[in-house]
Amino acid sequence: MDSSEEIALRGLLGEISNELGSLASQWERAAWATPRHRFLPDRLWVGETLTLCDREKSPDAWFQAAYANEPAVTQINDGKDPGDGERWPSSSASAPNIVFRMLDMLDVEPGAKILEIGTGTGWNAGLLTRVAGPGTVTSIELDPGLATEAEERLRREGASVHVVIGDGAKGYPERAPYDRLEATCSVRRVPRPWLAQVKPGGVILTPWDSPWICYGLLRLTVDDAGNASGPFSPHSAFMVMPDQRTNLGIYRDVVREDQQPEESATTISPWDVAGQDFEAQFAIGIQLRDVWRTWQKAPVEGVSSRLWVATTDATSWAAVDWDGKSQGRFTVWQYGPRRLWNEVEAAYGWWKLHDSPGPERFGLTVTPEGETVWLDSPDQHVFATG
């Protein structure tokens, strides 16, 4: 490692330590033994516009992106050329601060058997094996190209990881049972095979997503009966496991010209439920597990902003309009068998009534039959689903 690399890594680790309060010495040693830039491809996509940053053409910009405390997007549109169309991230190296936050939460000891869901660049698997030991980590990746590249990087860096190509939702029973299972993609429901492949007392750690918002981490402990329960914590934003994504467009899939919505009004601001209050959004998403939303600016004359709300089966929708002038009053349009805005108001009202709890007050219990969301303790149920 040359001096510029040492300076960059030292600066990054210092920033992470400041954010987390401290960085465990075992993970600091792992970071020095597993430099992040050696696990990144030569092409990254940076900024909100996902502009291509090529290492050969812009080495300084690429290196800066490699050691920024931000996600590094390594693939867009599932590896397909978007042309002039919309670009969206389909694989990335997670922001280093959340990587080390999750590693600390995972509580890894030497010799622990670990299953990682989503190999990505291989960096996280490399960090894990530096602490758990050679041959202890199995990492599964759905994309064959990404898996091959990650396996080569790990081999080059002397990190002994068993990389397999497959569907992470199914786990990898061939090397079960595991002491720890860590997902590097968000889930909206916990795949049941994970419970069967983790030992009693073992930990499942996964980023959490709802169609409403991608926010939160879930840490489950598996019991002797094969169930799992544990709390959420704040932060994190990961891409959703492919088979759990919502791929809908309001005008393409939901709204039709012949639909006749009902008009009403509300005093609840759409920004209260879909703005910058992530704790409110988490609480709404954890209650309305099949509802998503999107914003539209100036959709028609006389409307400055519109919040769309729809079910993931595209059968019900609502739109909340602000004319840009009125204070505390918004027009509501609703269509379908469900009155979605009423449901959003009820979920938001419940959250306010319970003293606006953050994700750390919520938890989840998972059994083979279903999932139950709880508040403060597992016996205080909020929502259950099969």
XYZ file of N, CA and C in Angstrom, residues 116-273:
474
model
N -23.079 -15.012 4.037
C -23.348 -13.663 3.552
C -24.273 -13.747 2.343
N -25.337 -12.970 2.369
C -26.284 -12.920 1.256
C -25.964 -11.689 0.411
N -25.437 -11.897 -0.782
C -25.080 -10.795 -1.660
C -23.591 -10.497 -1.601
N -22.814 -11.144 -2.449
C -21.365 -10.973 -2.433
C -20.949 -9.587 -2.904
N -21.640 -9.076 -3.933
C -21.292 -7.758 -4.470
C -19.851 -7.715 -4.926
N -19.086 -6.763 -4.420
C -17.685 -6.628 -4.803
C -16.783 -7.625 -4.098
N -17.250 -8.205 -2.998
C -16.441 -9.121 -2.211
C -15.779 -8.475 -1.008
N -15.870 -7.131 -0.908
C -15.162 -6.440 0.184
C -15.679 -6.858 1.559
N -16.989 -6.893 1.724
C -17.560 -7.253 3.022
C -17.185 -8.682 3.412
N -17.233 -9.589 2.438
C -16.839 -10.970 2.716
C -15.367 -11.035 3.114
N -14.542 -10.212 2.464
C -13.135 -10.169 2.813
C -12.913 -9.698 4.238
N -13.644 -8.667 4.649
C -13.544 -8.177 6.019
C -13.967 -9.261 7.013
N -15.057 -9.946 6.706
C -15.558 -10.992 7.602
C -14.536 -12.097 7.801
N -13.913 -12.528 6.710
C -12.992 -13.660 6.836
C -11.703 -13.281 7.554
N -11.332 -11.986 7.546
C -10.148 -11.570 8.300
C -10.355 -11.771 9.808
N -11.605 -11.667 10.251
C -11.899 -11.814 11.682
C -12.325 -13.237 12.018
N -13.226 -13.813 11.217
C -13.735 -15.152 11.522
C -12.713 -16.236 11.204
N -11.862 -15.991 10.211
C -10.826 -16.955 9.869
C -11.035 -17.572 8.500
N -9.981 -18.124 7.914
C -10.064 -18.718 6.573
C -11.081 -19.843 6.503
N -11.875 -19.842 5.429
C -12.825 -20.918 5.183
C -14.099 -20.866 5.980
N -14.270 -19.832 6.795
C -15.469 -19.764 7.643
C -16.639 -19.079 6.949
N -16.374 -18.304 5.899
C -17.393 -17.460 5.279
C -17.854 -18.070 3.967
N -19.176 -18.205 3.829
C -19.805 -18.566 2.564
C -20.574 -17.353 2.080
N -20.377 -16.995 0.817
C -21.055 -15.824 0.269
C -21.777 -16.218 -0.999
N -23.058 -15.866 -1.080
C -23.879 -16.250 -2.221
C -24.284 -15.013 -3.007
N -24.163 -15.098 -4.327
C -24.435 -13.972 -5.215
C -25.299 -14.441 -6.382
N -26.360 -13.694 -6.672
C -27.282 -14.068 -7.745
C -26.681 -13.838 -9.120
N -25.914 -12.759 -9.285
C -25.359 -12.379 -10.586
C -24.053 -13.140 -10.828
N -24.007 -14.023 -11.840
C -22.791 -14.818 -12.064
C -21.555 -13.965 -12.347
N -21.738 -12.873 -13.098
C -20.607 -12.009 -13.407
C -20.018 -11.369 -12.169
N -20.880 -10.845 -11.301
C -20.414 -10.234 -10.058
C -19.730 -11.265 -9.165
N -20.290 -12.474 -9.108
C -19.711 -13.519 -8.270
C -18.311 -13.887 -8.742
N -18.143 -14.023 -10.044
C -16.838 -14.385 -10.599
C -15.802 -13.312 -10.318
N -16.192 -12.053 -10.515
C -15.264 -10.951 -10.271
C -14.891 -10.868 -8.788
N -15.885 -11.010 -7.908
C -15.612 -10.944 -6.467
C -14.713 -12.082 -6.031
N -14.957 -13.276 -6.541
C -14.140 -14.433 -6.173
C -12.687 -14.206 -6.583
N -12.472 -13.625 -7.749
C -11.120 -13.349 -8.205
C -10.442 -12.315 -7.312
N -11.156 -11.261 -6.914
C -10.572 -10.253 -6.025
C -10.197 -10.868 -4.677
N -11.093 -11.680 -4.136
C -10.830 -12.307 -2.843
C -9.614 -13.225 -2.922
N -9.526 -13.983 -3.999
C -8.376 -14.870 -4.165
C -7.087 -14.064 -4.285
N -7.139 -12.983 -5.049
C -5.961 -12.136 -5.241
C -5.479 -11.529 -3.931
N -6.425 -11.209 -3.025
C -6.080 -10.594 -1.747
C -5.828 -11.615 -0.641
N -5.866 -12.896 -0.999
C -5.584 -13.930 -0.010
C -6.678 -14.118 1.007
N -7.924 -13.788 0.652
C -9.071 -13.952 1.553
C -9.820 -15.219 1.161
N -9.800 -16.221 2.028
C -10.390 -17.519 1.731
C -11.893 -17.498 2.016
N -12.695 -17.284 0.957
C -14.156 -17.224 1.051
C -14.751 -18.190 0.039
N -15.757 -18.938 0.446
C -16.460 -19.849 -0.464
C -17.578 -19.064 -1.153
N -17.377 -18.714 -2.416
C -18.355 -17.934 -3.175
C -19.181 -18.868 -4.037
N -20.507 -18.734 -3.956
C -21.401 -19.562 -4.757
C -22.392 -18.671 -5.497
N -22.853 -19.151 -6.627
C -23.853 -18.447 -7.426
C -25.218 -19.044 -7.109
N -26.156 -18.193 -6.738
C -27.475 -18.714 -6.421
C -28.388 -17.641 -5.867
N -29.587 -18.054 -5.512
C -30.615 -17.172 -4.969
C -30.428 -17.063 -3.458
N -30.045 -15.874 -3.003
C -29.793 -15.678 -1.581
C -30.997 -15.921 -0.710
N -32.200 -15.764 -1.249
C -33.403 -16.001 -0.459
C -33.500 -17.461 -0.009
N -32.838 -18.349 -0.727
C -32.859 -19.767 -0.369
C -31.713 -20.145 0.555
N -30.826 -19.184 0.817
C -29.668 -19.481 1.637
C -28.741 -20.449 0.937
N -27.959 -21.177 1.727
C -27.049 -22.185 1.180
C -26.966 -23.337 2.174
N -27.921 -24.273 2.088
C -28.010 -25.345 3.088
C -26.817 -26.284 3.082
N -26.067 -26.335 1.981
C -24.956 -27.284 1.884
C -23.908 -27.081 2.977
N -23.765 -25.845 3.481
C -22.739 -25.594 4.504
C -23.363 -25.164 5.836
N -24.677 -25.301 5.943
C -25.362 -24.976 7.196
C -25.056 -26.049 8.243
N -25.259 -25.750 9.543
C -25.831 -24.499 10.073
C -24.764 -23.430 10.284
N -25.238 -22.169 10.323
C -24.352 -21.023 10.466
C -24.554 -20.362 11.832
N -23.480 -19.729 12.301
C -23.577 -18.934 13.526
C -24.122 -17.537 13.244
N -23.816 -17.040 12.062
C -24.235 -15.693 11.681
C -24.668 -15.694 10.219
N -25.730 -14.947 9.930
C -26.163 -14.712 8.562
C -26.302 -13.207 8.387
N -25.598 -12.652 7.411
C -25.667 -11.216 7.142
C -26.097 -10.992 5.701
N -27.127 -10.190 5.509
C -27.571 -9.812 4.167
C -27.030 -8.431 3.826
N -26.577 -8.281 2.598
C -26.120 -6.974 2.133
C -27.106 -6.376 1.136
N -28.325 -6.883 1.162
C -29.436 -6.294 0.412
C -30.623 -6.217 1.354
N -31.542 -5.303 1.074
C -32.717 -5.143 1.933
C -33.763 -6.198 1.632
N -34.530 -6.553 2.657
C -35.663 -7.459 2.474
C -36.931 -6.815 3.021
N -38.050 -7.215 2.467
C -39.364 -6.775 2.943
C -40.043 -7.851 3.765
N -39.550 -9.040 3.659
C -39.978 -10.158 4.495
C -38.767 -11.072 4.627
N -38.644 -11.708 5.762
C -37.474 -12.538 6.026
C -37.665 -13.900 5.375
N -36.786 -14.296 4.460
C -36.914 -15.626 3.837
C -36.851 -16.728 4.886
N -37.808 -17.630 4.865
C -37.882 -18.667 5.889
C -36.693 -19.619 5.867
N -36.078 -19.907 4.696
C -34.901 -20.786 4.742
C -33.777 -20.255 5.621
N -33.698 -18.932 5.805
C -32.645 -18.387 6.658
C -32.783 -18.904 8.084
N -34.016 -18.973 8.578
C -34.231 -19.430 9.950
C -33.752 -20.867 10.135
N -34.012 -21.706 9.123
C -33.662 -23.120 9.236
C -32.157 -23.352 9.147
N -31.421 -22.388 8.597
C -29.993 -22.587 8.361
C -29.099 -21.916 9.405
N -29.700 -21.229 10.377
C -28.929 -20.581 11.439
C -29.141 -21.348 12.749
N -28.062 -21.583 13.473
C -28.118 -22.338 14.723
C -28.969 -21.619 15.773
N -29.562 -22.348 16.705
C -30.201 -21.689 17.856
C -29.184 -20.798 18.575
N -29.600 -19.577 18.860
C -28.701 -18.599 19.446
C -27.938 -17.801 18.404
N -28.016 -18.223 17.143
C -27.346 -17.512 16.067
C -28.090 -16.249 15.677
N -27.422 -15.416 14.900
C -27.936 -14.087 14.557
C -28.157 -13.954 13.062
N -29.289 -13.336 12.706
C -29.581 -12.913 11.339
C -29.619 -11.395 11.337
N -28.811 -10.776 10.499
C -28.765 -9.317 10.412
C -29.032 -8.918 8.973
N -30.056 -8.091 8.784
C -30.419 -7.694 7.429
C -30.939 -6.265 7.387
N -30.589 -5.511 6.358
C -31.261 -4.231 6.123
C -32.740 -4.476 5.839
N -33.552 -3.480 6.166
C -35.007 -3.627 6.044
C -35.553 -2.628 5.028
N -36.585 -3.055 4.353
C -37.232 -2.209 3.357
C -38.732 -2.435 3.424
N -39.482 -1.384 3.173
C -40.906 -1.521 2.875
C -41.131 -0.800 1.555
N -42.218 -1.071 0.866
C -42.467 -0.308 -0.352
C -42.526 1.198 -0.099
N -42.810 1.596 1.151
C -42.911 3.014 1.483
C -41.531 3.659 1.602
N -40.580 2.962 2.283
C -39.248 3.518 2.491
C -38.259 2.396 2.780
N -37.035 2.567 2.278
C -35.944 1.661 2.611
C -35.180 2.290 3.768
N -35.362 1.716 4.967
C -34.779 2.345 6.152
C -34.799 1.352 7.296
N -33.665 1.175 7.950
C -33.617 0.360 9.149
C -32.815 -0.917 8.978
N -32.348 -1.417 10.099
C -31.664 -2.700 10.180
C -32.439 -3.601 11.133
N -32.483 -4.883 10.832
C -33.180 -5.856 11.657
C -32.178 -6.901 12.136
N -32.102 -7.079 13.468
C -31.200 -8.083 14.052
C -32.034 -9.126 14.796
N -32.085 -10.318 14.240
C -32.886 -11.402 14.798
C -31.989 -12.429 15.478
N -32.491 -13.013 16.553
C -31.831 -14.145 17.199
C -32.728 -15.362 17.047
N -32.153 -16.449 16.571
C -32.912 -17.678 16.318
C -33.033 -18.476 17.612
N -34.238 -19.032 17.865
C -34.439 -19.822 19.077
C -34.422 -21.315 18.784
N -34.618 -22.125 19.826
C -34.537 -23.577 19.680
C -35.652 -24.152 18.818
N -36.753 -23.407 18.683
C -37.886 -23.895 17.889
C -37.787 -23.498 16.425
N -36.725 -22.803 16.054
C -36.580 -22.377 14.665
C -37.288 -21.090 14.338
N -37.744 -20.363 15.375
C -38.300 -19.034 15.182
C -37.191 -18.009 15.415
N -37.477 -16.756 15.124
C -36.479 -15.709 15.343
C -37.181 -14.422 15.734
N -36.527 -13.647 16.597
C -37.117 -12.392 17.048
C -36.001 -11.416 17.379
N -36.292 -10.122 17.185
C -35.298 -9.130 17.540
C -35.699 -7.740 17.109
N -34.907 -6.753 17.494
C -35.260 -5.350 17.273
C -34.760 -4.800 15.942
N -35.370 -3.696 15.560
C -34.873 -2.873 14.468
C -33.925 -1.821 15.047
N -33.153 -1.227 14.184
C -32.375 -0.042 14.540
C -32.415 0.906 13.349
N -32.084 2.176 13.554
C -32.195 3.150 12.460
C -31.110 2.972 11.403
N -31.258 3.789 10.383
C -30.254 3.974 9.332
C -30.239 2.812 8.330
N -29.390 2.982 7.358
C -29.151 2.061 6.241
C -30.135 2.276 5.109
N -29.628 2.095 3.908
C -30.445 2.132 2.696
C -29.760 1.245 1.675
N -30.303 0.055 1.493
C -29.720 -0.922 0.590
C -30.706 -1.247 -0.519
N -30.184 -1.706 -1.638
C -31.055 -2.163 -2.700
C -31.823 -3.401 -2.260
N -33.044 -3.526 -2.766
C -33.932 -4.601 -2.342
C -33.571 -5.900 -3.049
N -33.697 -7.007 -2.323
C -33.533 -8.321 -2.927
C -34.385 -8.391 -4.196
N -33.816 -8.851 -5.323
C -34.517 -8.754 -6.611
C -35.938 -9.283 -6.620
N -36.201 -10.426 -5.973
C -37.552 -10.987 -6.051
C -38.547 -10.290 -5.124
N -38.084 -9.255 -4.370
C -38.990 -8.511 -3.502
C -39.171 -7.062 -3.957
N -38.665 -6.703 -5.126
C -38.770 -5.324 -5.612
C -40.188 -4.984 -6.053
N -40.496 -3.684 -6.021
C -41.723 -3.170 -6.626
C -41.335 -2.470 -7.917
N -41.797 -2.977 -9.026
C -41.466 -2.389 -10.315
C -42.743 -1.883 -10.967
N -43.249 -0.772 -10.438
C -44.508 -0.217 -10.911
C -44.334 1.252 -11.265
N -45.106 1.704 -12.232
C -45.178 3.111 -12.575
C -46.616 3.580 -12.443
N -46.798 4.769 -11.906
C -48.164 5.253 -11.660
C -48.990 5.259 -12.935
N -48.503 5.904 -13.972
C -49.298 6.012 -15.198
C -49.199 4.754 -16.066
N -48.119 4.019 -15.927
C -47.969 2.796 -16.725
C -48.816 1.651 -16.188
N -48.885 1.527 -14.841
C -49.472 0.324 -14.244
C -50.688 0.554 -13.355
N -50.901 1.784 -12.891
C -51.893 1.989 -11.835
C -53.088 2.823 -12.302
N -52.854 4.033 -12.729
C -53.939 4.973 -13.036
C -54.396 4.799 -14.481
N -55.717 4.796 -14.671
C -56.309 4.681 -16.000
C -57.268 5.849 -16.239
N -57.433 6.229 -17.498
C -58.258 7.397 -17.834
C -59.715 7.203 -17.462
N -60.214 5.971 -17.513
C -61.637 5.743 -17.260
C -61.977 5.614 -15.770
N -60.984 5.698 -14.906
C -61.247 5.578 -13.469
C -61.846 6.872 -12.927
N -62.789 6.749 -12.017
C -63.467 7.897 -11.428
C -63.171 7.960 -9.932
N -62.159 8.700 -9.526
C -61.801 8.743 -8.104
C -62.757 9.600 -7.301
N -62.790 9.336 -5.992
C -63.580 10.143 -5.067
C -62.720 11.298 -4.555
N -63.342 12.471 -4.434
C -62.621 13.649 -3.963
C -62.948 13.918 -2.494
N -61.937 14.296 -1.744
C -62.119 14.710 -0.353
C -60.984 15.672 -0.005
N -60.804 15.929 1.269
C -59.741 16.849 1.695
C -59.092 16.312 2.967
N -57.882 16.784 3.238
C -57.159 16.383 4.439
C -56.381 17.569 4.992
N -56.152 17.538 6.291
C -55.312 18.568 6.912
C -53.919 18.029 7.229
N -53.722 16.745 6.994
C -52.392 16.164 7.203
C -51.544 16.432 5.969
N -50.418 17.041 6.170
C -49.543 17.372 5.054
C -48.912 16.113 4.472
N -48.859 15.994 3.162
C -48.162 14.840 2.576
C -46.684 14.793 2.949
N -46.098 15.957 3.267
C -44.691 15.981 3.666
C -44.479 15.409 5.076
N -45.562 15.386 5.883
C -45.461 14.768 7.202
C -45.243 13.262 7.091
N -45.803 12.658 6.067
C -45.758 11.197 5.938
C -44.782 10.716 4.869
